[in-house]
């Protein structure tokens, strides 16, 4: 249980670090450590974790150095200090039921999407996927929810509503068709 708490705290800090770099641009390890209230060593480990997750953050050496995101990179996080919680749901918000692998849970926490993931406790075990969990996620827009699910790739399965499940299946089919040929725009 304590390990899960530490994992959630770290995921939250990674999202906050990403939000800081997105909002403020280049920052030193010292500045990030002060903002996040952790050591500079922890910041370096977190930068390494973001890089390993495919976030294009890189060091800039010299007296005006620090860390920054690749020019033009944008996450779906608001460009303010990274969120510690989500804003209120829109008037059309509903909840979807999904199944997430352990990696899917980590990706969702790191990416901050889909929003407002709530893991459900219960005996919903699927043979071959015993370590997967059921969760509910907030859906403000069907189009955005499809993109959120696609961002998790094969680490998430939509269970309900059927319209979202169909949207993800159709989008995945379009992606598969796009990549079915020899490639390279030929």
GROMACS .gro file of N, CA and C in nm, residues 28-181:
model
  462
   28UNK      N    1   1.649   2.567  -1.393
   28UNK     CA    2   1.760   2.490  -1.337
   28UNK      C    3   1.707   2.382  -1.244
   29UNK      N    4   1.793   2.285  -1.214
   29UNK     CA    5   1.755   2.180  -1.118
   29UNK      C    6   1.723   2.242  -0.983
   30UNK      N    7   1.797   2.346  -0.945
   30UNK     CA    8   1.771   2.414  -0.818
   30UNK      C    9   1.635   2.482  -0.815
   31UNK      N   10   1.600   2.548  -0.925
   31UNK     CA   11   1.469   2.613  -0.932
   31UNK      C   12   1.357   2.509  -0.926
   32UNK      N   13   1.374   2.401  -1.001
   32UNK     CA   14   1.272   2.295  -1.001
   32UNK      C   15   1.261   2.232  -0.862
   33UNK      N   16   1.375   2.208  -0.799
   33UNK     CA   17   1.375   2.148  -0.665
   33UNK      C   18   1.301   2.237  -0.565
   34UNK      N   19   1.324   2.368  -0.574
   34UNK     CA   20   1.257   2.462  -0.484
   34UNK      C   21   1.106   2.462  -0.509
   35UNK      N   22   1.066   2.464  -0.635
   35UNK     CA   23   0.923   2.465  -0.669
   35UNK      C   24   0.853   2.336  -0.625
   36UNK      N   25   0.921   2.223  -0.644
   36UNK     CA   26   0.861   2.093  -0.614
   36UNK      C   27   0.884   2.049  -0.469
   37UNK      N   28   0.967   2.125  -0.397
   37UNK     CA   29   1.000   2.095  -0.258
   37UNK      C   30   1.063   1.957  -0.242
   38UNK      N   31   1.161   1.929  -0.329
   38UNK     CA   32   1.237   1.805  -0.324
   38UNK      C   33   1.385   1.840  -0.344
   39UNK      N   34   1.471   1.740  -0.337
   39UNK     CA   35   1.614   1.764  -0.359
   39UNK      C   36   1.645   1.774  -0.509
   40UNK      N   37   1.761   1.832  -0.538
   40UNK     CA   38   1.803   1.841  -0.678
   40UNK      C   39   1.825   1.701  -0.736
   41UNK      N   40   1.871   1.609  -0.654
   41UNK     CA   41   1.890   1.471  -0.700
   41UNK      C   42   1.758   1.409  -0.742
   42UNK      N   43   1.652   1.436  -0.666
   42UNK     CA   44   1.519   1.385  -0.701
   42UNK      C   45   1.474   1.446  -0.833
   43UNK      N   46   1.501   1.574  -0.854
   43UNK     CA   47   1.467   1.638  -0.981
   43UNK      C   48   1.539   1.568  -1.097
   44UNK      N   49   1.667   1.538  -1.079
   44UNK     CA   50   1.743   1.471  -1.185
   44UNK      C   51   1.685   1.333  -1.216
   45UNK      N   52   1.645   1.259  -1.111
   45UNK     CA   53   1.581   1.128  -1.133
   45UNK      C   54   1.447   1.146  -1.207
   46UNK      N   55   1.373   1.250  -1.170
   46UNK     CA   56   1.244   1.275  -1.235
   46UNK      C   57   1.262   1.316  -1.381
   47UNK      N   58   1.363   1.396  -1.409
   47UNK     CA   59   1.393   1.434  -1.548
   47UNK      C   60   1.425   1.309  -1.629
   48UNK      N   61   1.503   1.220  -1.570
   48UNK     CA   62   1.539   1.094  -1.636
   48UNK      C   63   1.413   1.010  -1.663
   49UNK      N   64   1.321   1.006  -1.567
   49UNK     CA   65   1.197   0.930  -1.584
   49UNK      C   66   1.111   0.990  -1.696
   50UNK      N   67   1.104   1.122  -1.704
   50UNK     CA   68   1.027   1.186  -1.812
   50UNK      C   69   1.089   1.152  -1.948
   51UNK      N   70   1.221   1.159  -1.955
   51UNK     CA   71   1.290   1.125  -2.081
   51UNK      C   72   1.265   0.981  -2.120
   52UNK      N   73   1.270   0.891  -2.022
   52UNK     CA   74   1.246   0.748  -2.050
   52UNK      C   75   1.103   0.725  -2.096
   53UNK      N   76   1.010   0.811  -2.055
   53UNK     CA   77   0.870   0.798  -2.095
   53UNK      C   78   0.843   0.865  -2.230
   54UNK      N   79   0.948   0.919  -2.293
   54UNK     CA   80   0.931   0.978  -2.425
   54UNK      C   81   0.903   1.128  -2.424
   55UNK      N   82   0.910   1.192  -2.309
   55UNK     CA   83   0.891   1.337  -2.303
   55UNK      C   84   1.023   1.402  -2.344
   56UNK      N   85   1.022   1.490  -2.444
   56UNK     CA   86   1.149   1.546  -2.496
   56UNK      C   87   1.204   1.659  -2.409
   57UNK      N   88   1.256   1.623  -2.292
   57UNK     CA   89   1.318   1.720  -2.203
   57UNK      C   90   1.469   1.698  -2.212
   58UNK      N   91   1.543   1.808  -2.218
   58UNK     CA   92   1.688   1.793  -2.234
   58UNK      C   93   1.762   1.900  -2.154
   59UNK      N   94   1.888   1.870  -2.120
   59UNK     CA   95   1.968   1.967  -2.045
   59UNK      C   96   2.033   2.069  -2.138
   60UNK      N   97   2.049   2.190  -2.086
   60UNK     CA   98   2.123   2.295  -2.155
   60UNK      C   99   2.239   2.332  -2.063
   61UNK      N  100   2.361   2.320  -2.110
   61UNK     CA  101   2.478   2.343  -2.026
   61UNK      C  102   2.516   2.492  -2.028
   62UNK      N  103   2.594   2.530  -1.929
   62UNK     CA  104   2.645   2.667  -1.924
   62UNK      C  105   2.583   2.746  -1.811
   63UNK      N  106   2.628   2.872  -1.797
   63UNK     CA  107   2.583   2.954  -1.685
   63UNK      C  108   2.434   2.990  -1.695
   64UNK      N  109   2.376   2.984  -1.811
   64UNK     CA  110   2.233   3.008  -1.827
   64UNK      C  111   2.161   2.878  -1.862
   65UNK      N  112   2.218   2.767  -1.819
   65UNK     CA  113   2.165   2.635  -1.851
   65UNK      C  114   2.048   2.597  -1.763
   66UNK      N  115   2.009   2.474  -1.779
   66UNK     CA  116   1.897   2.419  -1.703
   66UNK      C  117   1.835   2.306  -1.783
   67UNK      N  118   1.708   2.287  -1.764
   67UNK     CA  119   1.634   2.185  -1.838
   67UNK      C  120   1.520   2.253  -1.910
   68UNK      N  121   1.491   2.204  -2.031
   68UNK     CA  122   1.377   2.257  -2.104
   68UNK      C  123   1.320   2.150  -2.196
   69UNK      N  124   1.199   2.177  -2.241
   69UNK     CA  125   1.133   2.086  -2.335
   69UNK      C  126   1.176   2.119  -2.476
   70UNK      N  127   1.176   2.020  -2.562
   70UNK     CA  128   1.208   2.042  -2.702
   70UNK      C  129   1.117   2.150  -2.758
   71UNK      N  130   1.174   2.242  -2.834
   71UNK     CA  131   1.097   2.353  -2.889
   71UNK      C  132   0.977   2.300  -2.967
   72UNK      N  133   0.861   2.352  -2.935
   72UNK     CA  134   0.738   2.311  -3.004
   72UNK      C  135   0.662   2.200  -2.935
   73UNK      N  136   0.724   2.132  -2.836
   73UNK     CA  137   0.653   2.025  -2.766
   73UNK      C  138   0.545   2.084  -2.679
   74UNK      N  139   0.428   2.023  -2.682
   74UNK     CA  140   0.317   2.062  -2.597
   74UNK      C  141   0.247   1.937  -2.548
   75UNK      N  142   0.224   1.930  -2.419
   75UNK     CA  143   0.143   1.822  -2.365
   75UNK      C  144   0.001   1.874  -2.355
   76UNK      N  145  -0.090   1.792  -2.312
   76UNK     CA  146  -0.227   1.837  -2.295
   76UNK      C  147  -0.250   1.900  -2.159
   77UNK      N  148  -0.142   1.920  -2.084
   77UNK     CA  149  -0.156   1.986  -1.954
   77UNK      C  150  -0.177   2.134  -1.977
   78UNK      N  151  -0.256   2.197  -1.892
   78UNK     CA  152  -0.268   2.342  -1.904
   78UNK      C  153  -0.133   2.407  -1.883
   79UNK      N  154  -0.106   2.517  -1.950
   79UNK     CA  155   0.025   2.582  -1.943
   79UNK      C  156   0.036   2.673  -1.822
   80UNK      N  157  -0.006   2.623  -1.711
   80UNK     CA  158   0.012   2.692  -1.584
   80UNK      C  159   0.094   2.598  -1.499
   81UNK      N  160   0.112   2.630  -1.372
   81UNK     CA  161   0.178   2.534  -1.286
   81UNK      C  162   0.095   2.407  -1.294
   82UNK      N  163   0.160   2.295  -1.309
   82UNK     CA  164   0.089   2.169  -1.333
   82UNK      C  165  -0.018   2.147  -1.227
   83UNK      N  166  -0.128   2.085  -1.267
   83UNK     CA  167  -0.239   2.067  -1.176
   83UNK      C  168  -0.211   1.968  -1.065
   84UNK      N  169  -0.259   1.997  -0.947
   84UNK     CA  170  -0.257   1.900  -0.839
   84UNK      C  171  -0.392   1.833  -0.833
   85UNK      N  172  -0.489   1.889  -0.896
   85UNK     CA  173  -0.622   1.832  -0.903
   85UNK      C  174  -0.687   1.883  -1.030
   86UNK      N  175  -0.796   1.827  -1.066
   86UNK     CA  176  -0.865   1.867  -1.187
   86UNK      C  177  -0.970   1.972  -1.155
   87UNK      N  178  -0.999   2.053  -1.255
   87UNK     CA  179  -1.104   2.153  -1.241
   87UNK      C  180  -1.239   2.085  -1.243
   88UNK      N  181  -1.344   2.164  -1.225
   88UNK     CA  182  -1.477   2.106  -1.225
   88UNK      C  183  -1.513   2.050  -1.361
   89UNK      N  184  -1.592   1.948  -1.360
   89UNK     CA  185  -1.634   1.885  -1.485
   89UNK      C  186  -1.729   1.977  -1.558
   90UNK      N  187  -1.726   1.968  -1.692
   90UNK     CA  188  -1.817   2.048  -1.773
   90UNK      C  189  -1.960   1.997  -1.759
   91UNK      N  190  -2.056   2.071  -1.816
   91UNK     CA  191  -2.196   2.035  -1.800
   91UNK      C  192  -2.233   1.902  -1.867
   92UNK      N  193  -2.155   1.860  -1.968
   92UNK     CA  194  -2.185   1.735  -2.039
   92UNK      C  195  -2.099   1.619  -1.994
   93UNK      N  196  -2.025   1.639  -1.886
   93UNK     CA  197  -1.933   1.535  -1.840
   93UNK      C  198  -2.009   1.412  -1.793
   94UNK      N  199  -1.951   1.297  -1.822
   94UNK     CA  200  -2.003   1.170  -1.773
   94UNK      C  201  -1.885   1.083  -1.736
   95UNK      N  202  -1.908   0.963  -1.691
   95UNK     CA  203  -1.801   0.873  -1.652
   95UNK      C  204  -1.801   0.754  -1.746
   96UNK      N  205  -1.682   0.709  -1.780
   96UNK     CA  206  -1.666   0.589  -1.860
   96UNK      C  207  -1.598   0.485  -1.773
   97UNK      N  208  -1.624   0.358  -1.803
   97UNK     CA  209  -1.562   0.248  -1.730
   97UNK      C  210  -1.457   0.188  -1.821
   98UNK      N  211  -1.334   0.174  -1.769
   98UNK     CA  212  -1.223   0.120  -1.847
   98UNK      C  213  -1.149   0.016  -1.765
   99UNK      N  214  -1.068  -0.063  -1.833
   99UNK     CA  215  -0.979  -0.158  -1.767
   99UNK      C  216  -0.838  -0.115  -1.803
  100UNK      N  217  -0.750  -0.105  -1.701
  100UNK     CA  218  -0.613  -0.057  -1.720
  100UNK      C  219  -0.511  -0.158  -1.671
  101UNK      N  220  -0.406  -0.174  -1.750
  101UNK     CA  221  -0.293  -0.255  -1.705
  101UNK      C  222  -0.212  -0.172  -1.605
  102UNK      N  223  -0.119  -0.235  -1.533
  102UNK     CA  224  -0.033  -0.156  -1.444
  102UNK      C  225   0.042  -0.047  -1.521
  103UNK      N  226   0.091  -0.080  -1.641
  103UNK     CA  227   0.161   0.020  -1.723
  103UNK      C  228   0.064   0.129  -1.767
  104UNK      N  229  -0.060   0.091  -1.798
  104UNK     CA  230  -0.161   0.189  -1.836
  104UNK      C  231  -0.191   0.287  -1.724
  105UNK      N  232  -0.192   0.237  -1.601
  105UNK     CA  233  -0.214   0.326  -1.486
  105UNK      C  234  -0.100   0.425  -1.473
  106UNK      N  235   0.024   0.376  -1.491
  106UNK     CA  236   0.139   0.466  -1.481
  106UNK      C  237   0.138   0.569  -1.594
  107UNK      N  238   0.106   0.524  -1.715
  107UNK     CA  239   0.098   0.617  -1.828
  107UNK      C  240  -0.010   0.723  -1.804
  108UNK      N  241  -0.126   0.680  -1.758
  108UNK     CA  242  -0.235   0.775  -1.731
  108UNK      C  243  -0.192   0.878  -1.628
  109UNK      N  244  -0.122   0.834  -1.524
  109UNK     CA  245  -0.075   0.927  -1.421
  109UNK      C  246   0.029   1.022  -1.477
  110UNK      N  247   0.122   0.970  -1.557
  110UNK     CA  248   0.228   1.052  -1.614
  110UNK      C  249   0.174   1.152  -1.715
  111UNK      N  250   0.084   1.106  -1.801
  111UNK     CA  251   0.029   1.194  -1.905
  111UNK      C  252  -0.078   1.288  -1.853
  112UNK      N  253  -0.139   1.252  -1.741
  112UNK     CA  254  -0.249   1.332  -1.691
  112UNK      C  255  -0.375   1.312  -1.772
  113UNK      N  256  -0.379   1.204  -1.847
  113UNK     CA  257  -0.496   1.172  -1.927
  113UNK      C  258  -0.515   1.023  -1.930
  114UNK      N  259  -0.636   0.978  -1.929
  114UNK     CA  260  -0.760   1.055  -1.922
  114UNK      C  261  -0.773   1.121  -1.785
  115UNK      N  262  -0.858   1.225  -1.779
  115UNK     CA  263  -0.871   1.298  -1.653
  115UNK      C  264  -0.945   1.219  -1.546
  116UNK      N  265  -0.912   1.249  -1.423
  116UNK     CA  266  -0.989   1.201  -1.308
  116UNK      C  267  -1.009   1.049  -1.308
  117UNK      N  268  -0.897   0.975  -1.312
  117UNK     CA  269  -0.905   0.828  -1.309
  117UNK      C  270  -0.933   0.784  -1.166
  118UNK      N  271  -1.036   0.703  -1.150
  118UNK     CA  272  -1.071   0.649  -1.018
  118UNK      C  273  -1.073   0.497  -1.027
  119UNK      N  274  -0.977   0.434  -0.961
  119UNK     CA  275  -0.968   0.289  -0.964
  119UNK      C  276  -1.080   0.231  -0.879
  120UNK      N  277  -1.146   0.130  -0.933
  120UNK     CA  278  -1.255   0.064  -0.863
  120UNK      C  279  -1.201  -0.062  -0.798
  121UNK      N  280  -1.234  -0.080  -0.676
  121UNK     CA  281  -1.193  -0.201  -0.605
  121UNK      C  282  -1.302  -0.305  -0.623
  122UNK      N  283  -1.263  -0.426  -0.655
  122UNK     CA  284  -1.364  -0.529  -0.671
  122UNK      C  285  -1.306  -0.653  -0.736
  123UNK      N  286  -1.387  -0.754  -0.748
  123UNK     CA  287  -1.340  -0.883  -0.800
  123UNK      C  288  -1.350  -0.894  -0.952
  124UNK      N  289  -1.328  -0.784  -1.025
  124UNK     CA  290  -1.339  -0.785  -1.170
  124UNK      C  291  -1.208  -0.834  -1.232
  125UNK      N  292  -1.185  -0.964  -1.228
  125UNK     CA  293  -1.060  -1.022  -1.277
  125UNK      C  294  -1.088  -1.091  -1.410
  126UNK      N  295  -1.000  -1.066  -1.506
  126UNK     CA  296  -1.010  -1.129  -1.637
  126UNK      C  297  -0.893  -1.225  -1.652
  127UNK      N  298  -0.920  -1.346  -1.695
  127UNK     CA  299  -0.815  -1.445  -1.713
  127UNK      C  300  -0.708  -1.392  -1.808
  128UNK      N  301  -0.584  -1.404  -1.766
  128UNK     CA  302  -0.473  -1.355  -1.846
  128UNK      C  303  -0.439  -1.210  -1.817
  129UNK      N  304  -0.527  -1.141  -1.746
  129UNK     CA  305  -0.502  -1.001  -1.711
  129UNK      C  306  -0.537  -0.978  -1.564
  130UNK      N  307  -0.488  -1.064  -1.480
  130UNK     CA  308  -0.520  -1.059  -1.338
  130UNK      C  309  -0.470  -0.931  -1.272
  131UNK      N  310  -0.364  -0.869  -1.328
  131UNK     CA  311  -0.308  -0.749  -1.267
  131UNK      C  312  -0.372  -0.620  -1.320
  132UNK      N  313  -0.468  -0.631  -1.411
  132UNK     CA  314  -0.540  -0.515  -1.462
  132UNK      C  315  -0.647  -0.476  -1.361
  133UNK      N  316  -0.684  -0.348  -1.360
  133UNK     CA  317  -0.789  -0.300  -1.269
  133UNK      C  318  -0.897  -0.228  -1.350
  134UNK      N  319  -1.016  -0.226  -1.293
  134UNK     CA  320  -1.122  -0.146  -1.351
  134UNK      C  321  -1.114  -0.008  -1.292
  135UNK      N  322  -1.145   0.091  -1.374
  135UNK     CA  323  -1.143   0.230  -1.328
  135UNK      C  324  -1.254   0.306  -1.398
  136UNK      N  325  -1.289   0.419  -1.342
  136UNK     CA  326  -1.381   0.508  -1.412
  136UNK      C  327  -1.303   0.634  -1.443
  137UNK      N  328  -1.334   0.696  -1.556
  137UNK     CA  329  -1.267   0.818  -1.600
  137UNK      C  330  -1.372   0.920  -1.641
  138UNK      N  331  -1.338   1.044  -1.623
  138UNK     CA  332  -1.429   1.152  -1.663
  138UNK      C  333  -1.422   1.170  -1.813
  139UNK      N  334  -1.538   1.186  -1.876
  139UNK     CA  335  -1.546   1.209  -2.020
  139UNK      C  336  -1.619   1.342  -2.039
  140UNK      N  337  -1.545   1.443  -2.084
  140UNK     CA  338  -1.606   1.573  -2.112
  140UNK      C  339  -1.649   1.582  -2.258
  141UNK      N  340  -1.576   1.513  -2.346
  141UNK     CA  341  -1.603   1.516  -2.490
  141UNK      C  342  -1.568   1.379  -2.546
  142UNK      N  343  -1.655   1.326  -2.632
  142UNK     CA  344  -1.630   1.194  -2.690
  142UNK      C  345  -1.502   1.194  -2.773
  143UNK      N  346  -1.479   1.299  -2.852
  143UNK     CA  347  -1.359   1.305  -2.936
  143UNK      C  348  -1.231   1.306  -2.853
  144UNK      N  349  -1.231   1.384  -2.746
  144UNK     CA  350  -1.114   1.391  -2.658
  144UNK      C  351  -1.095   1.259  -2.585
  145UNK      N  352  -1.205   1.197  -2.543
  145UNK     CA  353  -1.196   1.069  -2.472
  145UNK      C  354  -1.135   0.961  -2.561
  146UNK      N  355  -1.169   0.961  -2.690
  146UNK     CA  356  -1.109   0.865  -2.783
  146UNK      C  357  -0.958   0.886  -2.789
  147UNK      N  358  -0.915   1.011  -2.800
  147UNK     CA  359  -0.771   1.040  -2.804
  147UNK      C  360  -0.703   1.001  -2.673
  148UNK      N  361  -0.771   1.025  -2.560
  148UNK     CA  362  -0.715   0.985  -2.431
  148UNK      C  363  -0.692   0.834  -2.426
  149UNK      N  364  -0.788   0.757  -2.473
  149UNK     CA  365  -0.775   0.611  -2.472
  149UNK      C  366  -0.667   0.565  -2.569
  150UNK      N  367  -0.660   0.628  -2.686
  150UNK     CA  368  -0.556   0.591  -2.782
  150UNK      C  369  -0.417   0.623  -2.728
  151UNK      N  370  -0.405   0.728  -2.646
  151UNK     CA  371  -0.275   0.763  -2.587
  151UNK      C  372  -0.223   0.651  -2.498
  152UNK      N  373  -0.314   0.570  -2.443
  152UNK     CA  374  -0.273   0.459  -2.357
  152UNK      C  375  -0.249   0.331  -2.436
  153UNK      N  376  -0.280   0.334  -2.564
  153UNK     CA  377  -0.254   0.220  -2.653
  153UNK      C  378  -0.318   0.091  -2.605
  154UNK      N  379  -0.241  -0.015  -2.608
  154UNK     CA  380  -0.292  -0.147  -2.571
  154UNK      C  381  -0.295  -0.168  -2.420
  155UNK      N  382  -0.271  -0.063  -2.344
  155UNK     CA  383  -0.270  -0.072  -2.198
  155UNK      C  384  -0.405  -0.036  -2.137
  156UNK      N  385  -0.505  -0.009  -2.223
  156UNK     CA  386  -0.639   0.028  -2.173
  156UNK      C  387  -0.745  -0.033  -2.262
  157UNK      N  388  -0.856  -0.071  -2.201
  157UNK     CA  389  -0.972  -0.123  -2.273
  157UNK      C  390  -1.095  -0.049  -2.223
  158UNK      N  391  -1.172   0.008  -2.315
  158UNK     CA  392  -1.296   0.075  -2.278
  158UNK      C  393  -1.404  -0.030  -2.261
  159UNK      N  394  -1.472  -0.026  -2.148
  159UNK     CA  395  -1.581  -0.120  -2.121
  159UNK      C  396  -1.718  -0.056  -2.144
  160UNK      N  397  -1.731   0.072  -2.106
  160UNK     CA  398  -1.859   0.141  -2.118
  160UNK      C  399  -1.831   0.291  -2.121
  161UNK      N  400  -1.900   0.370  -2.197
  161UNK     CA  401  -2.018   0.342  -2.276
  161UNK      C  402  -1.982   0.281  -2.411
  162UNK      N  403  -2.078   0.214  -2.473
  162UNK     CA  404  -2.052   0.148  -2.601
  162UNK      C  405  -2.008   0.246  -2.710
  163UNK      N  406  -2.057   0.370  -2.704
  163UNK     CA  407  -2.020   0.468  -2.808
  163UNK      C  408  -1.871   0.500  -2.802
  164UNK      N  409  -1.816   0.509  -2.682
  164UNK     CA  410  -1.673   0.536  -2.667
  164UNK      C  411  -1.592   0.415  -2.712
  165UNK      N  412  -1.636   0.297  -2.676
  165UNK     CA  413  -1.569   0.174  -2.719
  165UNK      C  414  -1.565   0.167  -2.871
  166UNK      N  415  -1.678   0.198  -2.935
  166UNK     CA  416  -1.686   0.198  -3.082
  166UNK      C  417  -1.595   0.305  -3.140
  167UNK      N  418  -1.592   0.424  -3.081
  167UNK     CA  419  -1.506   0.532  -3.130
  167UNK      C  420  -1.359   0.494  -3.126
  168UNK      N  421  -1.317   0.429  -3.018
  168UNK     CA  422  -1.177   0.385  -3.006
  168UNK      C  423  -1.147   0.278  -3.111
  169UNK      N  424  -1.241   0.181  -3.126
  169UNK     CA  425  -1.221   0.074  -3.224
  169UNK      C  426  -1.209   0.131  -3.366
  170UNK      N  427  -1.297   0.226  -3.401
  170UNK     CA  428  -1.294   0.285  -3.536
  170UNK      C  429  -1.167   0.366  -3.559
  171UNK      N  430  -1.125   0.442  -3.459
  171UNK     CA  431  -1.001   0.520  -3.473
  171UNK      C  432  -0.881   0.427  -3.487
  172UNK      N  433  -0.878   0.319  -3.408
  172UNK     CA  434  -0.768   0.222  -3.418
  172UNK      C  435  -0.767   0.154  -3.554
  173UNK      N  436  -0.886   0.127  -3.609
  173UNK     CA  437  -0.894   0.066  -3.742
  173UNK      C  438  -0.840   0.162  -3.848
  174UNK      N  439  -0.871   0.291  -3.836
  174UNK     CA  440  -0.817   0.390  -3.932
  174UNK      C  441  -0.665   0.397  -3.921
  175UNK      N  442  -0.612   0.391  -3.799
  175UNK     CA  443  -0.467   0.394  -3.780
  175UNK      C  444  -0.405   0.268  -3.842
  176UNK      N  445  -0.467   0.152  -3.816
  176UNK     CA  446  -0.414   0.025  -3.872
  176UNK      C  447  -0.417   0.029  -4.024
  177UNK      N  448  -0.525   0.082  -4.083
  177UNK     CA  449  -0.534   0.089  -4.229
  177UNK      C  450  -0.427   0.182  -4.284
  178UNK      N  451  -0.401   0.291  -4.215
  178UNK     CA  452  -0.300   0.386  -4.258
  178UNK      C  453  -0.160   0.323  -4.261
  179UNK      N  454  -0.136   0.230  -4.170
  179UNK     CA  455  -0.006   0.167  -4.158
  179UNK      C  456   0.000   0.027  -4.221
  180UNK      N  457  -0.103  -0.013  -4.293
  180UNK     CA  458  -0.110  -0.148  -4.348
  180UNK      C  459  -0.019  -0.167  -4.469
  181UNK      N  460   0.000  -0.063  -4.548
  181UNK     CA  461   0.079  -0.075  -4.670
  181UNK      C  462   0.227  -0.068  -4.646
   0.00000   0.00000   0.00000
